[in-house]
Each structure stands twice: as C-alpha cells, then as structure tokens.
Amino acid sequence: AQSVTQLGSHVSVSEGALVLLRCNYSSSVPPYLFWYVQYPNQGLQLLLKYTSAATLVKGINGFEAEFKKSETSFHLTKPSAHMSDAAEYFCAVTTNTGTASKLTFGTGTRLQVTL
Amino acid sequence: NAGVTQTPKFRILKIGQSMTLQCTQDMNHNYMYWYRQDPGMGLKLIYYSVGAGITDKGEVPNGYNVSRSTTEDFPLRLELAAPSQTSVYFCASSTEFTLHFGNGTRLTVT
C-alpha cells in the first residue's frame, strides 16, 4: 500500500519569504513522487516529479523538492515566494511502473502569500 | 493543442437522475483516469483505463460506470445520482508517469 501525508492544510508566507510545504510518504517498495499545483477553478498541473534519478528535483516556477529516503520525505521548497504562487499544492505517490500511473494524492496544502 | 477536455463545466442533478460526464484527450495517451475531489480529502481515483476496451476500478467506484471505446474518449456515467456524489470530477490522461488533467466538472446533486 502507498500513501502520502501532507503536514499543514494551510500555510501562509510573506512575499519574498521561503516556501516550505511538507510531504511524507509510506511505501513498501521504492516510490515515485510528485508535486502538483492547482489554481482556482482549474485542473492540476505537474510541478515536479521524482522517478529514482537525482534526489534533488527541480521543477517549474522555481520550485524544487528533495527525496530523503531516511526520512521518507519529499518536501517542496521555493527560496522566495511570489504572489502568483498562491494556490493549492498536492503531493502524490505511485509505485506502479510500466502501467497506468495510479497516483495516491495527499489532502493538499493551501498556500497563501501576503504582502 | 487542447489536451484533456471535460464537459460540462457545471451541472446540477436531482437525486435519482442520470448523467454522463464527457472526457476526451488529443495526446494519444493510452492511460486515462477519473478522479473526484472533495474539500480536505484530496483526489480519489474512481476508475481508470489502460487502453481502448480495458477499464478497471479505482478506490471509490461505487455508483459510477465507465467505458473506453476509443483511445480519445473516456466518459463517466452516474446512473442514480445521490447527494454523496456532489463533488468536482477530474479526468486525466498519461503516458507513463505524468498525468495531464482537464479543468474539471463541478457536480451538485440535490
């Protein structure tokens, strides 16, 4: 079985501050991990993915995440928040390879960016 | 490039009514999925398909049916709508790992 836990349903940061969104996973086999972003009234867009290559993964819009097996974590960071980063962020995991990617999603973290 | 297109965007149903949520993709992806999103619950997989003619249940299939007659289309059918099916429904397609989502259908059952 696979699962992800996102710590904090709401995170508020000031513009220019560090963004840190937390995700811990549980998996009996090596996982593939993802971060998706959802803007209001839209579908989810892929930010970045870890598929067993480099443990530090860089994504779009200046976001990055580091896979830490010892901590079973895949936290999302961005050095300097921008107002346009306000959205809901979902961590997801799958262990399926070579077939349909049946992602299991976390419950989401809503990021608020204030002036 | 349209990607994944879902129709309708919004729908209100009465209890017991039926409807089909449409989903089509133009990326020639083999894999397609239906998820539902409820506040504070993340996304739950309803059904998925690995190719035309092949479908399988996800985590929350009860009350829904799907078909996949072509690579492009993956409609989701609600036969007897219930208030518990009030949700936002997302269709997605993928090659291997990366899911591409439509913009969703917001369904209210009253």
mmCIF file of C-alpha atoms in Angstrom:
data_model
loop_
_atom_site.group_PDB
_atom_site.id
_atom_site.type_symbol
_atom_site.label_atom_id
_atom_site.label_comp_id
_atom_site.label_asym_id
_atom_site.label_seq_id
_atom_site.Cartn_x
_atom_site.Cartn_y
_atom_site.Cartn_z
ATOM 1 C CA ALA A 1 0.000 0.000 0.000
ATOM 2 C CA GLN A 2 1.106 3.547 -0.664
ATOM 3 C CA SER A 3 0.131 6.820 0.969
ATOM 4 C CA VAL A 4 1.261 10.392 1.461
ATOM 5 C CA THR A 5 0.697 12.758 4.342
ATOM 6 C CA GLN A 6 0.839 16.499 3.876
ATOM 7 C CA LEU A 7 1.511 18.366 7.091
ATOM 8 C CA GLY A 8 -0.491 21.567 7.309
ATOM 9 C CA SER A 9 -3.653 22.169 5.325
ATOM 10 C CA HIS A 10 -2.909 25.919 5.183
ATOM 11 C CA VAL A 11 0.442 27.691 5.009
ATOM 12 C CA SER A 12 0.841 31.462 4.912
ATOM 13 C CA VAL A 13 4.085 33.213 3.943
ATOM 14 C CA SER A 14 5.078 36.758 3.128
ATOM 15 C CA GLU A 15 6.080 37.658 -0.404
ATOM 16 C CA GLY A 16 9.829 37.038 -0.731
ATOM 17 C CA ALA A 17 9.933 34.513 2.124
ATOM 18 C CA LEU A 18 10.892 30.862 1.909
ATOM 19 C CA VAL A 19 8.145 28.443 0.967
ATOM 20 C CA LEU A 20 8.257 25.003 2.628
ATOM 21 C CA LEU A 21 5.431 22.526 2.072
ATOM 22 C CA ARG A 22 5.832 19.186 3.795
ATOM 23 C CA CYS A 23 5.090 15.720 2.429
ATOM 24 C CA ASN A 24 5.875 12.340 3.953
ATOM 25 C CA TYR A 25 5.236 9.101 2.130
ATOM 26 C CA SER A 26 4.671 5.490 3.017
ATOM 27 C CA SER A 27 5.507 2.760 0.546
ATOM 28 C CA SER A 28 6.657 -0.848 0.745
ATOM 29 C CA VAL A 29 8.641 -0.519 -2.494
ATOM 30 C CA PRO A 30 10.640 2.374 -3.983
ATOM 31 C CA PRO A 31 8.169 5.144 -4.739
ATOM 32 C CA TYR A 32 7.730 7.657 -7.493
ATOM 33 C CA LEU A 33 6.754 11.029 -6.030
ATOM 34 C CA PHE A 34 5.098 14.098 -7.473
ATOM 35 C CA TRP A 35 4.019 17.614 -6.607
ATOM 36 C CA TYR A 36 1.038 19.097 -8.409
ATOM 37 C CA VAL A 37 -0.358 22.630 -8.181
ATOM 38 C CA GLN A 38 -3.994 23.639 -8.569
ATOM 39 C CA TYR A 39 -5.045 27.211 -9.255
ATOM 40 C CA PRO A 40 -8.678 28.210 -8.610
ATOM 41 C CA ASN A 41 -11.199 26.591 -10.941
ATOM 42 C CA GLN A 42 -8.510 24.704 -12.822
ATOM 43 C CA GLY A 43 -7.182 21.185 -13.032
ATOM 44 C CA LEU A 44 -3.902 20.042 -11.520
ATOM 45 C CA GLN A 45 -0.589 20.860 -13.178
ATOM 46 C CA LEU A 46 2.640 18.964 -12.620
ATOM 47 C CA LEU A 47 5.282 20.951 -10.729
ATOM 48 C CA LEU A 48 7.949 18.267 -10.496
ATOM 49 C CA LYS A 49 8.490 14.537 -10.163
ATOM 50 C CA TYR A 50 10.964 12.120 -8.627
ATOM 51 C CA THR A 51 11.415 8.884 -10.564
ATOM 52 C CA SER A 52 14.551 7.413 -8.926
ATOM 53 C CA ALA A 53 17.133 9.571 -10.680
ATOM 54 C CA ALA A 54 18.618 12.594 -8.856
ATOM 55 C CA THR A 55 17.272 13.047 -5.330
ATOM 56 C CA LEU A 56 17.082 16.836 -5.713
ATOM 57 C CA VAL A 57 14.440 17.592 -8.299
ATOM 58 C CA LYS A 58 13.899 20.982 -9.880
ATOM 59 C CA GLY A 59 10.505 21.922 -11.241
ATOM 60 C CA ILE A 60 8.708 24.805 -12.839
ATOM 61 C CA ASN A 61 8.319 28.296 -11.352
ATOM 62 C CA GLY A 62 11.451 27.982 -9.178
ATOM 63 C CA PHE A 63 10.193 25.097 -7.038
ATOM 64 C CA GLU A 64 12.309 22.146 -6.031
ATOM 65 C CA ALA A 65 11.977 19.074 -3.815
ATOM 66 C CA GLU A 66 14.399 16.655 -2.254
ATOM 67 C CA PHE A 67 13.757 12.935 -1.872
ATOM 68 C CA LYS A 68 15.039 11.763 1.529
ATOM 69 C CA LYS A 69 14.643 8.036 1.935
ATOM 70 C CA SER A 70 15.850 8.008 5.546
ATOM 71 C CA GLU A 71 13.127 10.499 6.489
ATOM 72 C CA THR A 72 10.503 9.196 3.988
ATOM 73 C CA SER A 73 10.027 12.801 2.957
ATOM 74 C CA PHE A 74 9.623 14.787 -0.252
ATOM 75 C CA HIS A 75 9.232 18.386 0.904
ATOM 76 C CA LEU A 76 8.600 21.174 -1.615
ATOM 77 C CA THR A 77 10.565 24.421 -1.348
ATOM 78 C CA LYS A 78 10.964 27.738 -3.093
ATOM 79 C CA PRO A 79 13.506 30.322 -1.883
ATOM 80 C CA SER A 80 11.338 33.392 -2.454
ATOM 81 C CA ALA A 81 7.542 33.359 -2.608
ATOM 82 C CA HIS A 82 5.654 35.361 -5.197
ATOM 83 C CA MET A 83 2.020 36.408 -5.082
ATOM 84 C CA SER A 84 1.361 34.206 -8.103
ATOM 85 C CA ASP A 85 2.367 31.119 -6.051
ATOM 86 C CA ALA A 86 -0.890 31.287 -4.100
ATOM 87 C CA ALA A 87 -2.642 28.003 -4.912
ATOM 88 C CA GLU A 88 -3.283 24.539 -3.542
ATOM 89 C CA TYR A 89 -0.444 22.043 -3.693
ATOM 90 C CA PHE A 90 -0.791 18.275 -3.732
ATOM 91 C CA CYS A 91 1.833 15.640 -3.073
ATOM 92 C CA ALA A 92 1.255 12.277 -4.747
ATOM 93 C CA VAL A 93 2.862 8.833 -4.852
ATOM 94 C CA THR A 94 2.755 5.779 -7.047
ATOM 95 C CA THR A 95 4.638 2.511 -7.145
ATOM 96 C CA ASN A 96 3.228 1.395 -10.483
ATOM 97 C CA THR A 97 5.686 1.133 -13.295
ATOM 98 C CA GLY A 98 5.111 0.108 -16.858
ATOM 99 C CA THR A 99 1.376 0.521 -16.493
ATOM 100 C CA ALA A 100 -1.217 3.112 -15.534
ATOM 101 C CA SER A 101 0.160 5.590 -13.007
ATOM 102 C CA LYS A 102 -2.481 5.235 -10.285
ATOM 103 C CA LEU A 103 -1.448 8.143 -8.145
ATOM 104 C CA THR A 104 -2.434 8.381 -4.494
ATOM 105 C CA PHE A 105 -2.811 12.027 -3.520
ATOM 106 C CA GLY A 106 -2.375 13.825 -0.238
ATOM 107 C CA THR A 107 -5.116 16.040 1.129
ATOM 108 C CA GLY A 108 -3.473 19.212 -0.135
ATOM 109 C CA THR A 109 -1.892 22.339 1.311
ATOM 110 C CA ARG A 110 -3.296 25.744 0.501
ATOM 111 C CA LEU A 111 -0.523 28.323 0.189
ATOM 112 C CA GLN A 112 -1.368 31.933 0.939
ATOM 113 C CA VAL A 113 1.132 34.658 0.032
ATOM 114 C CA THR A 114 0.774 38.013 1.758
ATOM 115 C CA LEU A 115 2.361 41.401 1.088
ATOM 116 C CA ASN B 1 -3.164 21.586 -28.509
ATOM 117 C CA ALA B 2 -6.335 21.115 -26.420
ATOM 118 C CA GLY B 3 -5.007 18.401 -24.065
ATOM 119 C CA VAL B 4 -7.790 16.953 -21.890
ATOM 120 C CA THR B 5 -11.254 18.418 -22.385
ATOM 121 C CA GLN B 6 -14.138 17.860 -19.979
ATOM 122 C CA THR B 7 -17.796 18.748 -20.459
ATOM 123 C CA PRO B 8 -19.915 20.102 -18.928
ATOM 124 C CA LYS B 9 -18.147 22.508 -16.569
ATOM 125 C CA PHE B 10 -21.072 22.648 -14.154
ATOM 126 C CA ARG B 11 -24.183 20.539 -13.625
ATOM 127 C CA ILE B 12 -26.955 20.314 -11.069
ATOM 128 C CA LEU B 13 -28.783 16.983 -10.812
ATOM 129 C CA LYS B 14 -31.759 15.879 -8.815
ATOM 130 C CA ILE B 15 -31.484 12.727 -6.708
ATOM 131 C CA GLY B 16 -32.055 9.652 -8.874
ATOM 132 C CA GLN B 17 -31.249 11.327 -12.181
ATOM 133 C CA SER B 18 -28.549 10.033 -14.515
ATOM 134 C CA MET B 19 -25.863 11.790 -16.464
ATOM 135 C CA THR B 20 -22.632 11.246 -18.345
ATOM 136 C CA LEU B 21 -19.529 13.318 -17.802
ATOM 137 C CA GLN B 22 -17.570 13.573 -21.014
ATOM 138 C CA CYS B 23 -13.788 13.435 -21.311
ATOM 139 C CA THR B 24 -11.671 13.484 -24.429
ATOM 140 C CA GLN B 25 -7.920 13.807 -24.977
ATOM 141 C CA ASP B 26 -5.930 14.533 -28.114
ATOM 142 C CA MET B 27 -2.486 13.413 -26.936
ATOM 143 C CA ASN B 28 -2.890 9.767 -27.976
ATOM 144 C CA HIS B 29 -2.332 8.633 -24.385
ATOM 145 C CA ASN B 30 -3.157 5.036 -23.556
ATOM 146 C CA TYR B 31 -3.935 5.643 -19.896
ATOM 147 C CA MET B 32 -6.931 7.606 -18.702
ATOM 148 C CA TYR B 33 -8.377 8.235 -15.252
ATOM 149 C CA TRP B 34 -11.338 9.665 -13.395
ATOM 150 C CA TYR B 35 -10.801 11.286 -10.005
ATOM 151 C CA ARG B 36 -13.169 13.042 -7.666
ATOM 152 C CA GLN B 37 -12.063 15.900 -5.431
ATOM 153 C CA ASP B 38 -13.782 16.724 -2.163
ATOM 154 C CA PRO B 39 -12.720 19.544 0.193
ATOM 155 C CA GLY B 40 -9.962 18.455 2.548
ATOM 156 C CA MET B 41 -9.864 14.965 1.046
ATOM 157 C CA GLY B 42 -7.503 15.310 -1.891
ATOM 158 C CA LEU B 43 -8.291 13.367 -5.044
ATOM 159 C CA LYS B 44 -9.674 9.833 -5.048
ATOM 160 C CA LEU B 45 -9.411 7.523 -8.060
ATOM 161 C CA ILE B 46 -12.793 6.321 -9.343
ATOM 162 C CA TYR B 47 -11.897 4.323 -12.482
ATOM 163 C CA TYR B 48 -9.006 4.074 -14.862
ATOM 164 C CA SER B 49 -8.271 2.601 -18.272
ATOM 165 C CA VAL B 50 -5.062 1.262 -19.805
ATOM 166 C CA GLY B 51 -6.393 1.339 -23.360
ATOM 167 C CA ALA B 52 -9.466 1.082 -25.549
ATOM 168 C CA GLY B 53 -11.774 -1.650 -24.276
ATOM 169 C CA ILE B 54 -9.999 -2.047 -20.918
ATOM 170 C CA THR B 55 -11.195 -0.425 -17.697
ATOM 171 C CA ASP B 56 -10.705 -1.142 -14.015
ATOM 172 C CA LYS B 57 -11.946 0.090 -10.658
ATOM 173 C CA GLY B 58 -10.077 2.569 -8.553
ATOM 174 C CA GLU B 59 -10.517 3.394 -4.886
ATOM 175 C CA VAL B 60 -14.131 4.707 -4.978
ATOM 176 C CA PRO B 61 -16.011 3.104 -7.926
ATOM 177 C CA ASN B 62 -19.432 2.578 -6.344
ATOM 178 C CA GLY B 63 -22.205 4.462 -8.102
ATOM 179 C CA TYR B 64 -20.214 5.023 -11.290
ATOM 180 C CA ASN B 65 -19.578 3.281 -14.587
ATOM 181 C CA VAL B 66 -17.126 3.917 -17.409
ATOM 182 C CA SER B 67 -16.439 2.768 -20.932
ATOM 183 C CA ARG B 68 -13.495 3.205 -23.282
ATOM 184 C CA SER B 69 -14.449 2.526 -26.873
ATOM 185 C CA THR B 70 -11.720 4.748 -28.362
ATOM 186 C CA THR B 71 -8.298 5.968 -27.272
ATOM 187 C CA GLU B 72 -9.574 9.544 -27.127
ATOM 188 C CA ASP B 73 -12.767 9.240 -25.072
ATOM 189 C CA PHE B 74 -13.410 8.081 -21.510
ATOM 190 C CA PRO B 75 -16.927 9.007 -20.325
ATOM 191 C CA LEU B 76 -18.048 8.592 -16.720
ATOM 192 C CA ARG B 77 -21.659 7.570 -16.105
ATOM 193 C CA LEU B 78 -23.708 8.241 -12.972
ATOM 194 C CA GLU B 79 -26.835 6.069 -13.069
ATOM 195 C CA LEU B 80 -28.765 7.090 -9.948
ATOM 196 C CA ALA B 81 -27.344 10.318 -8.602
ATOM 197 C CA ALA B 82 -27.024 10.630 -4.824
ATOM 198 C CA PRO B 83 -26.054 13.644 -2.677
ATOM 199 C CA SER B 84 -22.796 11.849 -1.794
ATOM 200 C CA GLN B 85 -21.765 12.258 -5.435
ATOM 201 C CA THR B 86 -21.676 16.036 -5.112
ATOM 202 C CA SER B 87 -18.050 16.727 -5.959
ATOM 203 C CA VAL B 88 -15.625 18.067 -8.533
ATOM 204 C CA TYR B 89 -14.691 15.436 -11.080
ATOM 205 C CA PHE B 90 -11.386 15.436 -12.929
ATOM 206 C CA CYS B 91 -10.421 13.406 -15.937
ATOM 207 C CA ALA B 92 -6.738 12.844 -16.689
ATOM 208 C CA SER B 93 -4.572 11.042 -19.203
ATOM 209 C CA SER B 94 -0.954 9.906 -19.159
ATOM 210 C CA THR B 95 1.784 8.064 -20.952
ATOM 211 C CA GLU B 96 3.799 6.661 -18.051
ATOM 212 C CA PHE B 97 4.145 8.879 -15.007
ATOM 213 C CA THR B 98 2.876 12.347 -15.752
ATOM 214 C CA LEU B 99 -0.867 12.889 -15.520
ATOM 215 C CA HIS B 100 -2.444 15.667 -17.595
ATOM 216 C CA PHE B 101 -5.691 16.920 -16.087
ATOM 217 C CA GLY B 102 -8.786 18.525 -17.525
ATOM 218 C CA ASN B 103 -10.325 21.562 -15.848
ATOM 219 C CA GLY B 104 -12.983 19.571 -14.054
ATOM 220 C CA THR B 105 -16.763 19.221 -13.843
ATOM 221 C CA ARG B 106 -18.461 20.618 -10.739
ATOM 222 C CA LEU B 107 -21.490 18.435 -9.980
ATOM 223 C CA THR B 108 -24.148 19.163 -7.392
ATOM 224 C CA VAL B 109 -26.817 16.585 -6.520
ATOM 225 C CA THR B 110 -29.830 17.931 -4.630
#
